XYZ file of C-alpha atoms in Angstrom:
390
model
C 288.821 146.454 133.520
C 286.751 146.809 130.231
C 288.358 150.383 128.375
C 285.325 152.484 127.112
C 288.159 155.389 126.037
C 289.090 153.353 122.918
C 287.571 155.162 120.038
C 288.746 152.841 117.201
C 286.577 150.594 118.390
C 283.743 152.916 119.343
C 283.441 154.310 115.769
C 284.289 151.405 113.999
C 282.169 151.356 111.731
C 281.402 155.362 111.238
C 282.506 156.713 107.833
C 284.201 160.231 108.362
C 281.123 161.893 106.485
C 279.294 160.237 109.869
C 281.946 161.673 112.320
C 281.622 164.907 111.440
C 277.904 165.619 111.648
C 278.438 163.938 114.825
C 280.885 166.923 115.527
C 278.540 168.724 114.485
C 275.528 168.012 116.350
C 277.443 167.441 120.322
C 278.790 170.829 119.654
C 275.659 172.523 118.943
C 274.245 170.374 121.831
C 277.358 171.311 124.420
C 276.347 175.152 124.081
C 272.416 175.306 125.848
C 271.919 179.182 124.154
C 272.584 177.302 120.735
C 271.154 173.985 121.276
C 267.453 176.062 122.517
C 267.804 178.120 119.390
C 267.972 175.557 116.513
C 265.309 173.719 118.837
C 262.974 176.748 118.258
C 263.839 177.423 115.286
C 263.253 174.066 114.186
C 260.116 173.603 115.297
C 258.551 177.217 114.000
C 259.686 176.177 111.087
C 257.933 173.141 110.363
C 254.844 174.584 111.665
C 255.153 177.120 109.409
C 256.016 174.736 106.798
C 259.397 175.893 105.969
C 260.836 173.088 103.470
C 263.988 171.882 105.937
C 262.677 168.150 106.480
C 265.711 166.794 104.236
C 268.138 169.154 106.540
C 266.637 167.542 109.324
C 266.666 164.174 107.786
C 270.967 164.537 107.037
C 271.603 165.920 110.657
C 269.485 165.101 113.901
C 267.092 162.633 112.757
C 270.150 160.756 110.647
C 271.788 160.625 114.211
C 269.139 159.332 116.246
C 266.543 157.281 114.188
C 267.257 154.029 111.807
C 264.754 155.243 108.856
C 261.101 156.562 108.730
C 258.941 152.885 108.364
C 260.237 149.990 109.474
C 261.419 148.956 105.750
C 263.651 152.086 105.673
C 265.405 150.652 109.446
C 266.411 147.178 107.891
C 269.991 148.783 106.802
C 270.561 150.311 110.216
C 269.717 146.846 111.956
C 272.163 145.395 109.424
C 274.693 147.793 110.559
C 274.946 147.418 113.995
C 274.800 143.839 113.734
C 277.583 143.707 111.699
C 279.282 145.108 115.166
C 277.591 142.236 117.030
C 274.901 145.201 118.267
C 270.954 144.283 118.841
C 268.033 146.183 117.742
C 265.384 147.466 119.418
C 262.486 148.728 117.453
C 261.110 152.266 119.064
C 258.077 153.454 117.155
C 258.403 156.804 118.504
C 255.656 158.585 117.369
C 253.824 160.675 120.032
C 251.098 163.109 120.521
C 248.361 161.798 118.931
C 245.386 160.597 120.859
C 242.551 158.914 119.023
C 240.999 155.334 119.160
C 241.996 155.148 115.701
C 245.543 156.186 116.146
C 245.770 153.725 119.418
C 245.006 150.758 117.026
C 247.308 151.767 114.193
C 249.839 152.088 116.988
C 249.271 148.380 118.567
C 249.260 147.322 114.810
C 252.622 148.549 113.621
C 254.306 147.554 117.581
C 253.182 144.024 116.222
C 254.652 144.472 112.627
C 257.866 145.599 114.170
C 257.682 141.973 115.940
C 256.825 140.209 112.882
C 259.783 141.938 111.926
C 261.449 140.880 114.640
C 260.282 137.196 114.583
C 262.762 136.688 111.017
C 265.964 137.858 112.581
C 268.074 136.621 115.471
C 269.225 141.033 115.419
C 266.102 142.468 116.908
C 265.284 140.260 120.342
C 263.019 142.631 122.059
C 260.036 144.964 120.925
C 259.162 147.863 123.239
C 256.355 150.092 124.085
C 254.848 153.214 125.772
C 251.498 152.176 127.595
C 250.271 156.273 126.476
C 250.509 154.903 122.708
C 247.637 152.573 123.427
C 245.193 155.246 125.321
C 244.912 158.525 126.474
C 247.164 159.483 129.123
C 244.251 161.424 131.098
C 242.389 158.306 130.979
C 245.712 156.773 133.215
C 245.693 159.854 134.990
C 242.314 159.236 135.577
C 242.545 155.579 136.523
C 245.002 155.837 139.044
C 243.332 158.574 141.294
C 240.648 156.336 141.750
C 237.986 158.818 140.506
C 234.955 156.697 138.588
C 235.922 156.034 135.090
C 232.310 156.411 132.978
C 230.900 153.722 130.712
C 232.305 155.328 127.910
C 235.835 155.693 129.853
C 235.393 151.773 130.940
C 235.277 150.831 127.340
C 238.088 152.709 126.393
C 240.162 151.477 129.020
C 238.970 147.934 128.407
C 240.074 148.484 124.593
C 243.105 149.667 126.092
C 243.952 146.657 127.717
C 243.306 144.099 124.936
C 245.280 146.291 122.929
C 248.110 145.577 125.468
C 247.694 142.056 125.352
C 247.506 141.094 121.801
C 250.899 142.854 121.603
C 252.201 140.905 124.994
C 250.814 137.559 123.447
C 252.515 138.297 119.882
C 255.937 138.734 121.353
C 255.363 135.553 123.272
C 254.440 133.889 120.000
C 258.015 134.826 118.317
C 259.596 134.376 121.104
C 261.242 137.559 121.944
C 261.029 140.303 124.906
C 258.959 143.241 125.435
C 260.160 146.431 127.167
C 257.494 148.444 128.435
C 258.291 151.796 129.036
C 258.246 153.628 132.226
C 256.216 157.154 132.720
C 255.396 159.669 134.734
C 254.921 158.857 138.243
C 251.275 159.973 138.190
C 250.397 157.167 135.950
C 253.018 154.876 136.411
C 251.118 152.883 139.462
C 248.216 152.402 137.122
C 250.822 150.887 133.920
C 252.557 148.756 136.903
C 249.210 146.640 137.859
C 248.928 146.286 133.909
C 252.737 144.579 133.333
C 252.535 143.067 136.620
C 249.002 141.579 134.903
C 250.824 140.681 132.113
C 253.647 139.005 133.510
C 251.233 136.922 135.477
C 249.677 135.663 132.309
C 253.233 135.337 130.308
C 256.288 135.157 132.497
C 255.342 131.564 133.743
C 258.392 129.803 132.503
C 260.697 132.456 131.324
C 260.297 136.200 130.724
C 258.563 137.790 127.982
C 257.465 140.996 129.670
C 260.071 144.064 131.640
C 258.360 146.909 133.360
C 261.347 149.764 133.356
C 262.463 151.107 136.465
C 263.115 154.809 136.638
C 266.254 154.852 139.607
C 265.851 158.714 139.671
C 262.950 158.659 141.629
C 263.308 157.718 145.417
C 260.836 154.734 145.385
C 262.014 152.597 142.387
C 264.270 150.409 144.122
C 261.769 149.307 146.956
C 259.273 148.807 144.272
C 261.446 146.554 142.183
C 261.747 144.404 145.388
C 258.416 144.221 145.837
C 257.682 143.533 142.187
C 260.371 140.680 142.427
C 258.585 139.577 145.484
C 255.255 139.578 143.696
C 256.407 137.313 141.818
C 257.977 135.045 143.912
C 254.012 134.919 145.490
C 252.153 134.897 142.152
C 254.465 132.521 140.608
C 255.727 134.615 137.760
C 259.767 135.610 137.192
C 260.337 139.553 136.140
C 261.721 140.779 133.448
C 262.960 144.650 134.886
C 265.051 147.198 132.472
C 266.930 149.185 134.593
C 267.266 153.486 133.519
C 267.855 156.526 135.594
C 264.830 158.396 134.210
C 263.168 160.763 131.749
C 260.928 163.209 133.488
C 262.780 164.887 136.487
C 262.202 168.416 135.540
C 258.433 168.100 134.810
C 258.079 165.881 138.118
C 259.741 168.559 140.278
C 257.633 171.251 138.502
C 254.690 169.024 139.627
C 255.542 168.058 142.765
C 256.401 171.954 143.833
C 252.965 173.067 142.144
C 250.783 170.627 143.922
C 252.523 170.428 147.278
C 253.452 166.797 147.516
C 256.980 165.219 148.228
C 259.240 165.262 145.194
C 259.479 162.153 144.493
C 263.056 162.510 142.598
C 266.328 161.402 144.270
C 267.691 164.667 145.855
C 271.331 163.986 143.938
C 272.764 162.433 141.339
C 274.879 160.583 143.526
C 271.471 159.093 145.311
C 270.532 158.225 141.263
C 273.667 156.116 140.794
C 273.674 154.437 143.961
C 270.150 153.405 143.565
C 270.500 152.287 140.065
C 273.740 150.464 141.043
C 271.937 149.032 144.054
C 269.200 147.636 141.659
C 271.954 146.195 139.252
C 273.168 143.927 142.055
C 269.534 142.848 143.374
C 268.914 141.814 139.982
C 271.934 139.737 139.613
C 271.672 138.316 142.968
C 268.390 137.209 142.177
C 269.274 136.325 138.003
C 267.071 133.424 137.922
C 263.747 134.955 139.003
C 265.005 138.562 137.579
C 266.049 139.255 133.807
C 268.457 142.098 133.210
C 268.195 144.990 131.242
C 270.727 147.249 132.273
C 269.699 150.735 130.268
C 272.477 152.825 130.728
C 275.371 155.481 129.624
C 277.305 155.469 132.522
C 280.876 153.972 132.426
C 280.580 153.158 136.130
C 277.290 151.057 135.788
C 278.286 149.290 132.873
C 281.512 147.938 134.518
C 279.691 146.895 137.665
C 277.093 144.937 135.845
C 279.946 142.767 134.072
C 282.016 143.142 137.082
C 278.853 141.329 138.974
C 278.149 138.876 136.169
C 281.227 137.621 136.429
C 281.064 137.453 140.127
C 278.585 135.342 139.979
C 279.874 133.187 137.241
C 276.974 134.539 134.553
C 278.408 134.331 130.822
C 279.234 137.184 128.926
C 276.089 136.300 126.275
C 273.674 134.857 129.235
C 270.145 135.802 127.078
C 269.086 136.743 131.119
C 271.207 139.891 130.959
C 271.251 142.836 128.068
C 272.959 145.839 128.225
C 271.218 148.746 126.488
C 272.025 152.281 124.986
C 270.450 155.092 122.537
C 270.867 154.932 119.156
C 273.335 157.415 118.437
C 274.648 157.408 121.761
C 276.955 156.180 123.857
C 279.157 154.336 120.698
C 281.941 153.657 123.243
C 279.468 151.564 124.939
C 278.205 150.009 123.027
C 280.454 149.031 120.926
C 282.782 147.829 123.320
C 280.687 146.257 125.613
C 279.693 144.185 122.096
C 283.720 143.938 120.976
C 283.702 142.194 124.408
C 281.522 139.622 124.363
C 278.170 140.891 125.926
C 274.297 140.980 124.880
C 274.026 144.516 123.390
C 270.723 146.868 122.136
C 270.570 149.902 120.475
C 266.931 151.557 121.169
C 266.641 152.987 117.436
C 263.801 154.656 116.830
C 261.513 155.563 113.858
C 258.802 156.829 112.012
C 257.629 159.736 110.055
C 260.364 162.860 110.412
C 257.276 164.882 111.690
C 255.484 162.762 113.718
C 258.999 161.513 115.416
C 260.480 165.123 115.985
C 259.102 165.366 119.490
C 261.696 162.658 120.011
C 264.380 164.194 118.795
C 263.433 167.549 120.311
C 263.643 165.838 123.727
C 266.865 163.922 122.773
C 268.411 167.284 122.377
C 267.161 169.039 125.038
C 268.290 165.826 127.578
C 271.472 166.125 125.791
C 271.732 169.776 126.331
C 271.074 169.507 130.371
C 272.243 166.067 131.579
C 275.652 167.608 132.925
C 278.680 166.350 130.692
C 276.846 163.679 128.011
C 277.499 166.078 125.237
C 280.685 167.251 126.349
C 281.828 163.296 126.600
C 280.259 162.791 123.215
C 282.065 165.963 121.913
C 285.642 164.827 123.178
C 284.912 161.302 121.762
C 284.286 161.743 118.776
C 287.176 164.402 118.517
C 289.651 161.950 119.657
C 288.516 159.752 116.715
C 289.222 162.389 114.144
C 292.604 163.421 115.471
C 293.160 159.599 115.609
C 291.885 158.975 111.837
C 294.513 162.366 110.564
C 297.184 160.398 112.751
C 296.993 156.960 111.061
C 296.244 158.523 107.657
C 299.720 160.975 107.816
């Protein structure tokens, strides 16, 4: 029974100056009133140019990112693989929607796995599809309406965009995690990995799609997709997560009268995502792992299962993955004990990455008890550190 409760070994390598902005920051993010304040207040204030970039740089953005260029993220990959902890690159820039901006994006994805190519500490790059074209265009796509001729050029730009990317990381030898998104133009970004795994995942896997367990399809779709392969002769790389986008897909759903397509609980979330866990382990040598997860009870079930099966602690088939800034106990352990560990850090320009964070703490603020568990964490590590030190 791996113990996640052991905080020496969750902040191991956290200064106090780092524990208490972490204080900090779950605190403000375990009261909602507070946590939607600073968020507004935040974000007038960069509109309005306010000069609070280096406040934002010392708290939030200190806590979640690894640096603002890929350069400035070399120390925080150091870091965590000092703890035996992975990288994985997150360009998380967003909002931005011009041919020009789509190239710069595909160009600096494949500098992060040049980057990546040097170091055994960053084995996967990742990517949102919507960084590559515009998400109306997917939108678009997947209703079937007629794209135009200037539409079919974009979307063919789109795609070789997609592919020099999938053929660099092929080239260093490392995995890609493609992102999933919302479920109106996540059919249209699953016939494009699916494409791509074709093409790459011949021998081994290169390429994951991500599979959102919150919504009620994802677990019939990953057998399909696994079945797919089994047909088109490729093996699938699938990251596992619970999901992103359940309060803007109820919205939708509600407004334009189709099923919500969300599990109705978050009991039917955990069983489907633990559900998926075992197909994928059942089926490890066609399926690759990715288990992206903060739940305790996951985590132990996927090691529980890999040892079932007799799959090594450091099998390259099976990663476990976290947040950056998130989830040390984890993380950290899960590392301390001998598995394949990522941290997702992202970065990028403070502005152009604080739609990230703004999401990171509104997520915080509603999924029911993360902050609170953070909170209590990282409080037991403080009351542990005045212990040892009296």
């Amino acid at each position: 029974m791996i113990n996640f409760d052991d905080t020496k070994v969750a902040f191991a390598d956290k200064t106090n100056f780092d524990l208490k902005r972490m204080h900090f920051l779950f605190l403000t993010m375990n009261n909602p009133t507070i946590a939607k304040i600073g968020i507004w207040f935040t974000t007038l204030a960069l509109k309005i140019r306010l000069p609070i970039k280096w406040m934002i740089k010392k708290t939030i953005f200190a806590q979640f990112c690894g640096g603002e260029s890929l350069e400035d993220s070399r120390s925080t990959v150091e870091k965590l693989a000092a703890s035996q902890i992975h990288t994985i690159l997150d360009y998380s820039v967003e909002g931005e929607e011009s041919e020009q901006v789509f190239d710069a994006n595909r160009d600096e994805i494949i500098r992060s796995l040049e980057m990546a190519a040097i170091t055994d500490n960053i084995p996967t790059g990742v990517m949102k599809l919507t960084g590559f074209t515009a998400f109306d265009l997917l939108a678009k796509k997947q209703s079937n309406t007629p794209l135009t001729e200037v539409e079919e050029h974009k979307y063919t730009a789109f795609l070789e965009r997609v592919d020099k990317i999938c053929d660099k990381a092929v080239e260093v030898k490392k995995y890609l995690f493609i992102d999933a998104e919302e479920t109106w133009i996540q059919d249209v970004i699953d016939e494009v990995v699916y494409g791509m795994m074709e093409k790459y995942n011949k021998e081994t896997v290169h390429i994951f799609n991500t599979y959102q367990m919150y919504r009620t399809e994802s677990l019939q779709n990953l057998k399909e997709a696994h079945q797919m392969g089994q047909e088109r002769k490729f093996k699938l790389g699938a990251k596992l997560v619970r999901g992103a986008y359940m309060e803007k897909e109820r919205e939708r759903a509600e407004k334009r009268g189709y099923s919500d397509p969300i599990q109705p609980t978050k009991e039917a979330s955990d069983t489907a995502y633990d559900s998926a866990v075992t197909y994928c382990i059942e089926h490890i040598n066609e399926v690759y792992l990715c288990a992206g997860t903060h739940n305790e009870n996951s985590s132990r079930l996927t090691a529980e299962l890999m040892e079932k099966h007799g799959i090594p602690k450091n099998d390259p088939r099976v990663y476990f993955a976290q947040l950056y800034g998130m989830s040390d106990n984890l993380s950290y352990t899960l590392a301390n004990e001998g598995y394949n560990v990522a941290k997702y850090v992202p970065y990028g320009p403070i502005a152009k990455v604080l739609p990230y964070l703004m999401r990171r703490a509104e997520e915080n603020t509603s999924i029911a008890g993360q902050s609170s568990r953070e909170f209590l964490l990282v409080k037991k590590e403080v009351a542990r550190r005045r212990h040892d030190a009296s």
